[in-house]
PDB file of C-alpha atoms and ligand atoms in Angstrom:
ATOM      1  CA  UNK X   2       0.000   0.000   0.000  1.00 62.00           C
ATOM      2  CA  UNK X   3       1.345   3.444  -0.825  1.00 81.00           C
ATOM      3  CA  UNK X   4       1.017   6.214   1.713  1.00 90.00           C
ATOM      4  CA  UNK X   5       0.695   9.948   1.095  1.00 93.00           C
ATOM      5  CA  UNK X   6       4.254  11.347   0.928  1.00 95.00           C
ATOM      6  CA  UNK X   7       5.634  13.527   3.731  1.00 97.00           C
ATOM      7  CA  UNK X   8       6.383  16.853   2.009  1.00 97.00           C
ATOM      8  CA  UNK X   9       6.033  19.350   4.850  1.00 98.00           C
ATOM      9  CA  UNK X  10       7.823  19.767   8.150  1.00 98.00           C
ATOM     10  CA  UNK X  11       7.070  22.034  11.084  1.00 98.00           C
ATOM     11  CA  UNK X  12       9.915  23.467  13.158  1.00 98.00           C
ATOM     12  CA  UNK X  13       8.423  24.873  16.359  1.00 98.00           C
ATOM     13  CA  UNK X  14      10.844  27.593  17.443  1.00 97.00           C
ATOM     14  CA  UNK X  15       8.652  29.881  19.520  1.00 95.00           C
ATOM     15  CA  UNK X  16       9.756  28.633  22.949  1.00 92.00           C
ATOM     16  CA  UNK X  17      11.453  31.039  25.357  1.00 91.00           C
ATOM     17  CA  UNK X  18      14.582  28.937  25.890  1.00 91.00           C
ATOM     18  CA  UNK X  19      14.715  29.827  29.577  1.00 93.00           C
ATOM     19  CA  UNK X  20      17.267  27.133  30.400  1.00 95.00           C
ATOM     20  CA  UNK X  21      19.830  29.059  28.368  1.00 96.00           C
ATOM     21  CA  UNK X  22      19.262  32.511  29.822  1.00 96.00           C
ATOM     22  CA  UNK X  23      20.902  34.970  29.597  1.00 96.00           C
ATOM     23  CA  UNK X  24      22.308  33.681  26.251  1.00 95.00           C
ATOM     24  CA  UNK X  25      18.778  33.381  24.854  1.00 94.00           C
ATOM     25  CA  UNK X  26      17.638  36.816  26.004  1.00 93.00           C
ATOM     26  CA  UNK X  27      18.428  38.275  22.577  1.00 92.00           C
ATOM     27  CA  UNK X  28      19.535  35.240  20.522  1.00 94.00           C
ATOM     28  CA  UNK X  29      17.075  32.446  19.714  1.00 96.00           C
ATOM     29  CA  UNK X  30      18.080  29.108  21.249  1.00 96.00           C
ATOM     30  CA  UNK X  31      17.780  27.556  17.787  1.00 97.00           C
ATOM     31  CA  UNK X  32      20.628  29.754  16.524  1.00 97.00           C
ATOM     32  CA  UNK X  33      23.103  28.621  19.177  1.00 97.00           C
ATOM     33  CA  UNK X  34      25.924  26.923  17.270  1.00 97.00           C
ATOM     34  CA  UNK X  35      27.194  23.386  17.604  1.00 98.00           C
ATOM     35  CA  UNK X  36      30.785  24.050  16.526  1.00 97.00           C
ATOM     36  CA  UNK X  37      29.974  26.498  13.704  1.00 95.00           C
ATOM     37  CA  UNK X  38      26.467  25.641  12.540  1.00 96.00           C
ATOM     38  CA  UNK X  39      23.302  26.682  14.351  1.00 97.00           C
ATOM     39  CA  UNK X  40      21.034  23.979  15.751  1.00 98.00           C
ATOM     40  CA  UNK X  41      18.277  24.940  13.301  1.00 98.00           C
ATOM     41  CA  UNK X  42      20.606  24.289  10.349  1.00 97.00           C
ATOM     42  CA  UNK X  43      21.194  20.681  11.415  1.00 97.00           C
ATOM     43  CA  UNK X  44      17.432  20.148  11.732  1.00 98.00           C
ATOM     44  CA  UNK X  45      16.721  21.681   8.306  1.00 97.00           C
ATOM     45  CA  UNK X  46      19.468  19.549   6.715  1.00 96.00           C
ATOM     46  CA  UNK X  47      17.945  16.471   8.350  1.00 97.00           C
ATOM     47  CA  UNK X  48      14.524  17.379   6.912  1.00 97.00           C
ATOM     48  CA  UNK X  49      15.926  18.006   3.439  1.00 96.00           C
ATOM     49  CA  UNK X  50      17.687  14.669   3.481  1.00 96.00           C
ATOM     50  CA  UNK X  51      14.332  13.020   4.301  1.00 97.00           C
ATOM     51  CA  UNK X  52      12.730  14.572   1.197  1.00 97.00           C
ATOM     52  CA  UNK X  53      10.896  17.448   2.888  1.00 97.00           C
ATOM     53  CA  UNK X  54      10.040  20.221   0.423  1.00 96.00           C
ATOM     54  CA  UNK X  55       8.321  22.816   2.571  1.00 96.00           C
ATOM     55  CA  UNK X  56       9.821  24.042   5.854  1.00 97.00           C
ATOM     56  CA  UNK X  57       7.327  25.691   8.206  1.00 98.00           C
ATOM     57  CA  UNK X  58       8.840  27.671  11.085  1.00 98.00           C
ATOM     58  CA  UNK X  59       6.554  28.547  13.974  1.00 98.00           C
ATOM     59  CA  UNK X  60       8.319  31.556  15.444  1.00 96.00           C
ATOM     60  CA  UNK X  61       7.537  34.165  18.067  1.00 93.00           C
ATOM     61  CA  UNK X  62       8.676  37.593  19.204  1.00 89.00           C
ATOM     62  CA  UNK X  63      12.452  37.928  19.263  1.00 88.00           C
ATOM     63  CA  UNK X  64      12.937  35.091  16.804  1.00 92.00           C
ATOM     64  CA  UNK X  65      13.277  37.252  13.677  1.00 92.00           C
ATOM     65  CA  UNK X  66      16.964  36.334  13.370  1.00 95.00           C
ATOM     66  CA  UNK X  67      15.902  32.831  12.269  1.00 95.00           C
ATOM     67  CA  UNK X  68      14.133  34.325   9.241  1.00 95.00           C
ATOM     68  CA  UNK X  69      17.229  36.397   8.394  1.00 93.00           C
ATOM     69  CA  UNK X  70      19.425  33.356   8.821  1.00 94.00           C
ATOM     70  CA  UNK X  71      17.686  31.523   5.972  1.00 94.00           C
ATOM     71  CA  UNK X  72      17.750  34.568   3.692  1.00 91.00           C
ATOM     72  CA  UNK X  73      20.568  35.842   1.477  1.00 88.00           C
ATOM     73  CA  UNK X  74      23.231  37.619   3.562  1.00 85.00           C
ATOM     74  CA  UNK X  75      23.776  40.221   0.868  1.00 86.00           C
ATOM     75  CA  UNK X  76      26.501  42.333   2.526  1.00 88.00           C
ATOM     76  CA  UNK X  77      28.476  39.311   3.735  1.00 88.00           C
ATOM     77  CA  UNK X  78      28.312  37.642   0.345  1.00 87.00           C
ATOM     78  CA  UNK X  79      29.359  40.744  -1.605  1.00 89.00           C
ATOM     79  CA  UNK X  80      32.195  41.530   0.785  1.00 91.00           C
ATOM     80  CA  UNK X  81      33.488  37.975   0.850  1.00 87.00           C
ATOM     81  CA  UNK X  82      33.296  37.739  -2.934  1.00 88.00           C
ATOM     82  CA  UNK X  83      35.199  41.011  -3.346  1.00 91.00           C
ATOM     83  CA  UNK X  84      37.872  39.623  -1.051  1.00 92.00           C
ATOM     84  CA  UNK X  85      38.031  36.462  -3.143  1.00 90.00           C
ATOM     85  CA  UNK X  86      36.852  34.355  -0.196  1.00 89.00           C
ATOM     86  CA  UNK X  87      35.021  31.048  -0.467  1.00 86.00           C
ATOM     87  CA  UNK X  88      31.297  31.144   0.297  1.00 86.00           C
ATOM     88  CA  UNK X  89      30.962  27.403   0.870  1.00 85.00           C
ATOM     89  CA  UNK X  90      30.200  27.890   4.562  1.00 86.00           C
ATOM     90  CA  UNK X  91      26.891  29.495   3.609  1.00 86.00           C
ATOM     91  CA  UNK X  92      25.776  26.488   1.604  1.00 84.00           C
ATOM     92  CA  UNK X  93      22.448  25.150   2.806  1.00 84.00           C
ATOM     93  CA  UNK X  94      21.526  28.362   4.614  1.00 89.00           C
ATOM     94  CA  UNK X  95      19.321  29.533   1.757  1.00 87.00           C
ATOM     95  CA  UNK X  96      16.004  27.810   1.293  1.00 88.00           C
ATOM     96  CA  UNK X  97      14.362  27.572  -2.123  1.00 85.00           C
ATOM     97  CA  UNK X  98      12.164  30.617  -2.762  1.00 86.00           C
ATOM     98  CA  UNK X  99       8.649  29.714  -1.655  1.00 88.00           C
ATOM     99  CA  UNK X 100       9.766  26.668   0.316  1.00 91.00           C
ATOM    100  CA  UNK X 101      10.085  28.400   3.665  1.00 94.00           C
ATOM    101  CA  UNK X 102       7.065  29.623   5.599  1.00 96.00           C
ATOM    102  CA  UNK X 103       7.278  31.654   8.799  1.00 97.00           C
ATOM    103  CA  UNK X 104       4.262  31.962  11.035  1.00 97.00           C
ATOM    104  CA  UNK X 105       3.994  33.339  14.546  1.00 96.00           C
ATOM    105  CA  UNK X 106       2.715  31.768  17.713  1.00 96.00           C
ATOM    106  CA  UNK X 107       1.787  34.950  19.567  1.00 94.00           C
ATOM    107  CA  UNK X 108       1.963  33.347  23.004  1.00 92.00           C
ATOM    108  CA  UNK X 109       4.085  30.353  24.026  1.00 91.00           C
ATOM    109  CA  UNK X 110       1.134  28.243  25.156  1.00 94.00           C
ATOM    110  CA  UNK X 111       2.896  24.929  24.566  1.00 95.00           C
ATOM    111  CA  UNK X 112       4.219  22.682  21.822  1.00 96.00           C
ATOM    112  CA  UNK X 113       0.735  21.420  20.913  1.00 97.00           C
ATOM    113  CA  UNK X 114      -0.448  24.983  20.416  1.00 97.00           C
ATOM    114  CA  UNK X 115       2.631  25.818  18.308  1.00 97.00           C
ATOM    115  CA  UNK X 116       1.826  22.917  15.957  1.00 98.00           C
ATOM    116  CA  UNK X 117      -1.841  23.900  15.721  1.00 98.00           C
ATOM    117  CA  UNK X 118      -0.815  27.423  14.638  1.00 97.00           C
ATOM    118  CA  UNK X 119       0.467  25.844  11.386  1.00 98.00           C
ATOM    119  CA  UNK X 120      -2.782  23.977  10.588  1.00 98.00           C
ATOM    120  CA  UNK X 121      -3.766  25.977   7.486  1.00 97.00           C
ATOM    121  CA  UNK X 122      -0.298  25.593   5.986  1.00 97.00           C
ATOM    122  CA  UNK X 123      -0.202  21.858   6.614  1.00 97.00           C
ATOM    123  CA  UNK X 124      -3.721  21.358   5.223  1.00 96.00           C
ATOM    124  CA  UNK X 125      -4.881  17.827   4.557  1.00 96.00           C
ATOM    125  CA  UNK X 126      -1.486  16.119   4.452  1.00 97.00           C
ATOM    126  CA  UNK X 127       0.586  14.047   6.833  1.00 98.00           C
ATOM    127  CA  UNK X 128       3.561  16.089   8.044  1.00 98.00           C
ATOM    128  CA  UNK X 129       6.743  15.896  10.061  1.00 98.00           C
ATOM    129  CA  UNK X 130       7.761  17.827  13.173  1.00 98.00           C
ATOM    130  CA  UNK X 131      11.364  18.431  14.202  1.00 98.00           C
ATOM    131  CA  UNK X 132      12.331  20.071  17.494  1.00 98.00           C
ATOM    132  CA  UNK X 133      15.645  21.711  16.594  1.00 97.00           C
ATOM    133  CA  UNK X 134      17.044  21.624  20.131  1.00 97.00           C
ATOM    134  CA  UNK X 135      17.041  17.836  19.925  1.00 97.00           C
ATOM    135  CA  UNK X 136      20.123  17.220  17.817  1.00 97.00           C
ATOM    136  CA  UNK X 137      19.784  13.785  16.186  1.00 97.00           C
ATOM    137  CA  UNK X 138      22.995  12.714  14.529  1.00 96.00           C
ATOM    138  CA  UNK X 139      22.583   9.821  12.106  1.00 93.00           C
ATOM    139  CA  UNK X 140      24.958   8.472   9.491  1.00 90.00           C
ATOM    140  CA  UNK X 141      25.457  10.771   6.487  1.00 89.00           C
ATOM    141  CA  UNK X 142      22.405  10.556   4.229  1.00 90.00           C
ATOM    142  CA  UNK X 143      20.456   8.544   6.804  1.00 94.00           C
ATOM    143  CA  UNK X 144      19.362  10.991   9.499  1.00 96.00           C
ATOM    144  CA  UNK X 145      16.645  10.428  12.045  1.00 97.00           C
ATOM    145  CA  UNK X 146      13.751  11.775   9.950  1.00 98.00           C
ATOM    146  CA  UNK X 147      14.938   9.812   6.898  1.00 98.00           C
ATOM    147  CA  UNK X 148      14.873   6.626   8.982  1.00 98.00           C
ATOM    148  CA  UNK X 149      11.349   7.508  10.106  1.00 98.00           C
ATOM    149  CA  UNK X 150      10.153   8.287   6.572  1.00 98.00           C
ATOM    150  CA  UNK X 151      11.503   4.899   5.455  1.00 97.00           C
ATOM    151  CA  UNK X 152       9.482   3.252   8.242  1.00 97.00           C
ATOM    152  CA  UNK X 153       6.427   5.367   7.318  1.00 98.00           C
ATOM    153  CA  UNK X 154       6.638   4.169   3.720  1.00 96.00           C
ATOM    154  CA  UNK X 155       6.096   0.648   5.068  1.00 95.00           C
ATOM    155  CA  UNK X 156       3.468   1.114   7.784  1.00 95.00           C
ATOM    156  CA  UNK X 157       1.936   4.580   7.247  1.00 96.00           C
ATOM    157  CA  UNK X 158      -0.074   6.222  10.021  1.00 96.00           C
ATOM    158  CA  UNK X 159       1.666   8.104  12.824  1.00 98.00           C
ATOM    159  CA  UNK X 160       5.251   7.616  13.950  1.00 98.00           C
ATOM    160  CA  UNK X 161       7.420   9.046  16.673  1.00 98.00           C
ATOM    161  CA  UNK X 162      11.100   8.558  17.251  1.00 97.00           C
ATOM    162  CA  UNK X 163      11.577   6.259  20.250  1.00 97.00           C
ATOM    163  CA  UNK X 164      14.634   6.403  22.465  1.00 95.00           C
ATOM    164  CA  UNK X 165      15.603   4.514  25.627  1.00 94.00           C
ATOM    165  CA  UNK X 166      16.867   6.667  28.494  1.00 94.00           C
ATOM    166  CA  UNK X 167      17.538   6.045  32.209  1.00 95.00           C
ATOM    167  CA  UNK X 168      14.215   5.589  34.034  1.00 95.00           C
ATOM    168  CA  UNK X 169      14.879   8.462  36.468  1.00 95.00           C
ATOM    169  CA  UNK X 170      15.015  10.970  33.574  1.00 94.00           C
ATOM    170  CA  UNK X 171      11.528  10.134  32.240  1.00 95.00           C
ATOM    171  CA  UNK X 172       9.737  12.940  34.179  1.00 95.00           C
ATOM    172  CA  UNK X 173      11.175  15.471  31.694  1.00 92.00           C
ATOM    173  CA  UNK X 174       9.775  13.839  28.545  1.00 94.00           C
ATOM    174  CA  UNK X 175       6.839  12.375  26.635  1.00 95.00           C
ATOM    175  CA  UNK X 176       6.943   8.636  27.396  1.00 97.00           C
ATOM    176  CA  UNK X 177       5.656   5.676  25.338  1.00 97.00           C
ATOM    177  CA  UNK X 178       3.545   2.829  26.662  1.00 97.00           C
ATOM    178  CA  UNK X 179       5.011   0.195  24.325  1.00 97.00           C
ATOM    179  CA  UNK X 180       3.295  -2.782  22.707  1.00 96.00           C
ATOM    180  CA  UNK X 181       4.789  -5.390  20.378  1.00 95.00           C
ATOM    181  CA  UNK X 182       8.184  -4.736  18.816  1.00 95.00           C
ATOM    182  CA  UNK X 183       9.088  -5.724  15.265  1.00 94.00           C
ATOM    183  CA  UNK X 184      12.594  -4.695  14.166  1.00 94.00           C
ATOM    184  CA  UNK X 185      12.899  -0.908  14.515  1.00 95.00           C
ATOM    185  CA  UNK X 186       9.140  -0.528  15.013  1.00 97.00           C
ATOM    186  CA  UNK X 187       7.395  -0.567  18.387  1.00 97.00           C
ATOM    187  CA  UNK X 188       3.643  -0.356  18.634  1.00 97.00           C
ATOM    188  CA  UNK X 189       2.557   2.692  20.680  1.00 97.00           C
ATOM    189  CA  UNK X 190      -0.287   1.749  23.045  1.00 97.00           C
ATOM    190  CA  UNK X 191      -0.248   4.977  25.008  1.00 96.00           C
ATOM    191  CA  UNK X 192       1.664   8.232  25.558  1.00 96.00           C
ATOM    192  CA  UNK X 193       2.103  10.265  28.698  1.00 95.00           C
ATOM    193  CA  UNK X 194       3.731  13.683  29.048  1.00 94.00           C
ATOM    194  CA  UNK X 195       6.160  14.272  31.922  1.00 94.00           C
ATOM    195  CA  UNK X 196       5.050  11.379  34.176  1.00 95.00           C
ATOM    196  CA  UNK X 197       5.801  11.665  37.888  1.00 94.00           C
ATOM    197  CA  UNK X 198       8.906   9.781  38.997  1.00 93.00           C
ATOM    198  CA  UNK X 199       8.169   6.066  39.302  1.00 92.00           C
ATOM    199  CA  UNK X 200       4.967   6.200  37.224  1.00 95.00           C
ATOM    200  CA  UNK X 201       6.320   6.114  33.634  1.00 95.00           C
ATOM    201  CA  UNK X 202       4.975   3.195  31.562  1.00 96.00           C
ATOM    202  CA  UNK X 203       8.495   2.566  30.181  1.00 96.00           C
ATOM    203  CA  UNK X 204      11.871   4.258  29.704  1.00 96.00           C
ATOM    204  CA  UNK X 205      11.103   4.840  26.012  1.00 96.00           C
ATOM    205  CA  UNK X 206      10.800   8.568  25.315  1.00 96.00           C
ATOM    206  CA  UNK X 207       9.890  10.684  22.276  1.00 96.00           C
ATOM    207  CA  UNK X 208      12.915  12.872  21.500  1.00 94.00           C
ATOM    208  CA  UNK X 209      11.403  15.493  19.257  1.00 95.00           C
ATOM    209  CA  UNK X 210      10.761  13.809  15.901  1.00 98.00           C
ATOM    210  CA  UNK X 211       7.263  13.025  14.679  1.00 98.00           C
ATOM    211  CA  UNK X 212       5.328  12.056  11.550  1.00 98.00           C
ATOM    212  CA  UNK X 213       1.656  12.763  12.108  1.00 98.00           C
ATOM    213  CA  UNK X 214      -1.596  12.562  10.220  1.00 98.00           C
ATOM    214  CA  UNK X 215      -3.499  15.858   9.740  1.00 97.00           C
ATOM    215  CA  UNK X 216      -6.345  14.698  12.023  1.00 96.00           C
ATOM    216  CA  UNK X 217      -4.164  15.655  14.989  1.00 97.00           C
ATOM    217  CA  UNK X 218      -4.897  19.314  14.167  1.00 97.00           C
ATOM    218  CA  UNK X 219      -8.613  18.785  14.844  1.00 96.00           C
ATOM    219  CA  UNK X 220      -7.773  17.308  18.245  1.00 96.00           C
ATOM    220  CA  UNK X 221      -5.394  20.161  19.050  1.00 96.00           C
ATOM    221  CA  UNK X 222      -8.161  22.651  18.320  1.00 93.00           C
ATOM    222  CA  UNK X 223      -9.937  21.695  21.539  1.00 89.00           C
ATOM    223  CA  UNK X 224      -6.992  20.249  23.476  1.00 86.00           C
ATOM    224  CA  UNK X 225      -7.051  21.277  27.152  1.00 85.00           C
ATOM    225  CA  UNK X 226      -3.883  22.364  28.946  1.00 86.00           C
ATOM    226  CA  UNK X 227      -1.846  19.458  30.312  1.00 88.00           C
ATOM    227  CA  UNK X 228       1.494  19.009  32.087  1.00 89.00           C
ATOM    228  CA  UNK X 229       3.093  22.330  33.088  1.00 87.00           C
ATOM    229  CA  UNK X 230      -0.109  24.220  32.199  1.00 91.00           C
ATOM    230  CA  UNK X 231       0.794  23.956  28.489  1.00 91.00           C
ATOM    231  CA  UNK X 232      -1.172  22.592  25.521  1.00 92.00           C
ATOM    232  CA  UNK X 233       0.715  19.360  24.997  1.00 92.00           C
ATOM    233  CA  UNK X 234       1.236  17.653  21.646  1.00 96.00           C
ATOM    234  CA  UNK X 235       1.625  14.374  23.545  1.00 95.00           C
ATOM    235  CA  UNK X 236      -1.957  14.569  24.837  1.00 94.00           C
ATOM    236  CA  UNK X 237      -3.341  15.150  21.326  1.00 95.00           C
ATOM    237  CA  UNK X 238      -1.285  12.264  19.936  1.00 97.00           C
ATOM    238  CA  UNK X 239      -2.489  10.013  22.751  1.00 95.00           C
ATOM    239  CA  UNK X 240      -6.066  10.721  21.674  1.00 95.00           C
ATOM    240  CA  UNK X 241      -5.314   9.339  18.197  1.00 95.00           C
ATOM    241  CA  UNK X 242      -4.033   5.986  19.450  1.00 96.00           C
ATOM    242  CA  UNK X 243      -6.571   3.288  18.665  1.00 92.00           C
ATOM    243  CA  UNK X 244      -8.117   5.264  15.804  1.00 94.00           C
ATOM    244  CA  UNK X 245      -5.006   5.208  13.586  1.00 95.00           C
ATOM    245  CA  UNK X 246      -1.774   3.193  13.366  1.00 95.00           C
ATOM    246  CA  UNK X 247       0.851   4.526  15.801  1.00 97.00           C
ATOM    247  CA  UNK X 248       4.450   3.345  16.017  1.00 98.00           C
ATOM    248  CA  UNK X 249       7.722   4.279  17.637  1.00 98.00           C
ATOM    249  CA  UNK X 250      10.850   4.067  15.481  1.00 97.00           C
ATOM    250  CA  UNK X 251      14.179   3.177  17.088  1.00 95.00           C
ATOM    251  CA  UNK X 252      16.756   5.640  15.792  1.00 94.00           C
ATOM    252  CA  UNK X 253      20.145   4.426  14.700  1.00 94.00           C
ATOM    253  CA  UNK X 254      22.502   7.240  15.630  1.00 95.00           C
ATOM    254  CA  UNK X 255      23.331   9.580  18.493  1.00 96.00           C
ATOM    255  CA  UNK X 256      21.042  11.998  20.246  1.00 97.00           C
ATOM    256  CA  UNK X 257      22.094  15.160  22.050  1.00 97.00           C
ATOM    257  CA  UNK X 258      19.520  17.053  24.093  1.00 96.00           C
ATOM    258  CA  UNK X 259      20.735  20.535  23.206  1.00 97.00           C
ATOM    259  CA  UNK X 260      17.857  22.094  25.145  1.00 95.00           C
ATOM    260  CA  UNK X 261      19.928  21.255  28.225  1.00 95.00           C
ATOM    261  CA  UNK X 262      23.349  22.745  28.964  1.00 96.00           C
ATOM    262  CA  UNK X 263      25.033  19.380  29.454  1.00 96.00           C
ATOM    263  CA  UNK X 264      23.639  17.978  26.187  1.00 97.00           C
ATOM    264  CA  UNK X 265      24.641  21.110  24.298  1.00 98.00           C
ATOM    265  CA  UNK X 266      28.225  20.952  25.560  1.00 98.00           C
ATOM    266  CA  UNK X 267      28.377  17.209  24.790  1.00 98.00           C
ATOM    267  CA  UNK X 268      27.254  17.879  21.206  1.00 98.00           C
ATOM    268  CA  UNK X 269      29.966  20.503  20.731  1.00 98.00           C
ATOM    269  CA  UNK X 270      32.615  18.190  22.096  1.00 97.00           C
ATOM    270  CA  UNK X 271      31.476  15.156  20.104  1.00 97.00           C
ATOM    271  CA  UNK X 272      31.254  17.079  16.834  1.00 97.00           C
ATOM    272  CA  UNK X 273      34.551  18.864  17.264  1.00 97.00           C
ATOM    273  CA  UNK X 274      36.216  15.486  17.847  1.00 97.00           C
ATOM    274  CA  UNK X 275      34.921  14.402  14.434  1.00 95.00           C
ATOM    275  CA  UNK X 276      36.191  17.464  12.565  1.00 96.00           C
ATOM    276  CA  UNK X 277      39.525  17.127  10.787  1.00 96.00           C
ATOM    277  CA  UNK X 278      40.315  20.799  11.415  1.00 96.00           C
ATOM    278  CA  UNK X 279      39.689  20.553  15.171  1.00 97.00           C
ATOM    279  CA  UNK X 280      39.963  17.022  16.478  1.00 97.00           C
ATOM    280  CA  UNK X 281      43.692  16.886  17.328  1.00 98.00           C
ATOM    281  CA  UNK X 282      43.610  20.215  19.104  1.00 97.00           C
ATOM    282  CA  UNK X 283      40.440  19.468  21.074  1.00 97.00           C
ATOM    283  CA  UNK X 284      41.541  15.964  22.046  1.00 97.00           C
ATOM    284  CA  UNK X 285      44.872  17.258  23.373  1.00 97.00           C
ATOM    285  CA  UNK X 286      43.153  20.100  25.210  1.00 97.00           C
ATOM    286  CA  UNK X 287      40.542  17.766  26.766  1.00 95.00           C
ATOM    287  CA  UNK X 288      43.238  15.379  27.960  1.00 96.00           C
ATOM    288  CA  UNK X 289      45.257  18.220  29.491  1.00 96.00           C
ATOM    289  CA  UNK X 290      42.162  19.658  31.103  1.00 95.00           C
ATOM    290  CA  UNK X 291      41.113  16.319  32.616  1.00 95.00           C
ATOM    291  CA  UNK X 292      44.612  15.817  34.027  1.00 95.00           C
ATOM    292  CA  UNK X 293      44.595  19.167  35.870  1.00 91.00           C
TER     293      UNK X 293
HETATM  294  P1  UTP D  26      11.016  23.363  25.326  1.00 61.00           P
HETATM  295  O1  UTP D  26      10.262  22.545  26.291  1.00 61.00           O
HETATM  296  O2  UTP D  26      12.441  22.996  25.081  1.00 61.00           O
HETATM  297  O3  UTP D  26      10.882  24.878  25.754  1.00 61.00           O
HETATM  298  O4  UTP D  26      10.212  23.330  23.964  1.00 61.00           O
HETATM  299  P2  UTP D  26      11.780  26.108  25.363  1.00 61.00           P
HETATM  300  O5  UTP D  26      11.010  27.338  25.643  1.00 61.00           O
HETATM  301  O6  UTP D  26      12.304  25.980  23.964  1.00 61.00           O
HETATM  302  O7  UTP D  26      13.045  26.011  26.343  1.00 61.00           O
HETATM  303  P3  UTP D  26      13.162  26.108  27.942  1.00 61.00           P
HETATM  304  O8  UTP D  26      12.598  24.810  28.491  1.00 61.00           O
HETATM  305  O9  UTP D  26      12.411  27.330  28.412  1.00 61.00           O
HETATM  306  O10 UTP D  26      14.636  26.247  28.161  1.00 61.00           O
HETATM  307  C1  UTP D  26      10.337  22.291  23.030  1.00 61.00           C
HETATM  308  C2  UTP D  26      10.169  22.846  21.633  1.00 61.00           C
HETATM  309  O11 UTP D  26       8.878  23.385  21.467  1.00 61.00           O
HETATM  310  C3  UTP D  26       8.936  24.748  21.065  1.00 61.00           C
HETATM  311  C4  UTP D  26      10.322  25.216  21.484  1.00 61.00           C
HETATM  312  O12 UTP D  26      10.751  26.291  20.665  1.00 61.00           O
HETATM  313  C5  UTP D  26      11.154  23.958  21.308  1.00 61.00           C
HETATM  314  O13 UTP D  26      11.549  23.762  19.949  1.00 61.00           O
HETATM  315  N1  UTP D  26       7.833  25.474  21.702  1.00 61.00           N
HETATM  316  C6  UTP D  26       7.539  25.261  23.012  1.00 61.00           C
HETATM  317  C7  UTP D  26       7.093  26.373  20.963  1.00 61.00           C
HETATM  318  O14 UTP D  26       7.358  26.604  19.755  1.00 61.00           O
HETATM  319  N2  UTP D  26       6.059  27.016  21.561  1.00 61.00           N
HETATM  320  C8  UTP D  26       5.739  26.797  22.863  1.00 61.00           C
HETATM  321  O15 UTP D  26       4.757  27.411  23.344  1.00 61.00           O
HETATM  322  C9  UTP D  26       6.502  25.911  23.597  1.00 61.00           C
END
């Protein structure tokens, strides 16, 4: 059976990023760099690699720099060209004209609300969601969303990325109540947002990658506030279980929670140790530092 292709992706970037204050007072969290590329760039590259054509950014006040980031940096380009400098570093920062949509969530009422804001742009199509502060590092050409789209092509319906974490960390995440497992696919029997310690149905969490059917927008329209007083995407997804296929996909790769300081620093370290221009220096420095 063929399933409707996934052509659109939503990047919710309207959150306040309070865990990174004061850095995020004037700079969007999504533009914080891992080595020399902003978090949002990695997420957009991952979406592109998965065949996404239209990138929908749900922004808010103070997030205008994200829109500029994906535009042509006219002055920089002219100046660099005049100086005979290579512009390769800017590759991938421009989106195809008409393929980027920016829409505002006026109030940060929660992730579920941010997704619902994009309902008219998504229309009657299944779509992907990528939370850019979750940095999912797959093999080249086979990122997290690509792996999920491959799974979607087989089973259709709704899919979330599924990741095992230590049980005591589950209160910070959306957690899966898992059913039968078949290869990378796990049936999702239930979902709970930020369960109290000791009450999570498993240690399988949803780290910010989703493929959802458009019906979720109807549910979000009347979704009550949930955990943390926010309109939760998890609660709307939970309401779809039983009416449509719902699976978790085990991701082959590494995940860095760049919404947290520790995860962000780990990502910078891990990526710099992979870069030919940095790895020797950083390795030597880290060894010296650890020996102090
Ligand atoms: P987070 O829970 O990480 O919140 O949101 P945050 O505001 O970004 O960061 P902290 O916790 O205050 O440090 C998860 C994702 O959902 C988006 C965020 O931008 C992030 O990508 N989000 C959250 C919205 O777009 N709108 C919201 O109302 C809430």
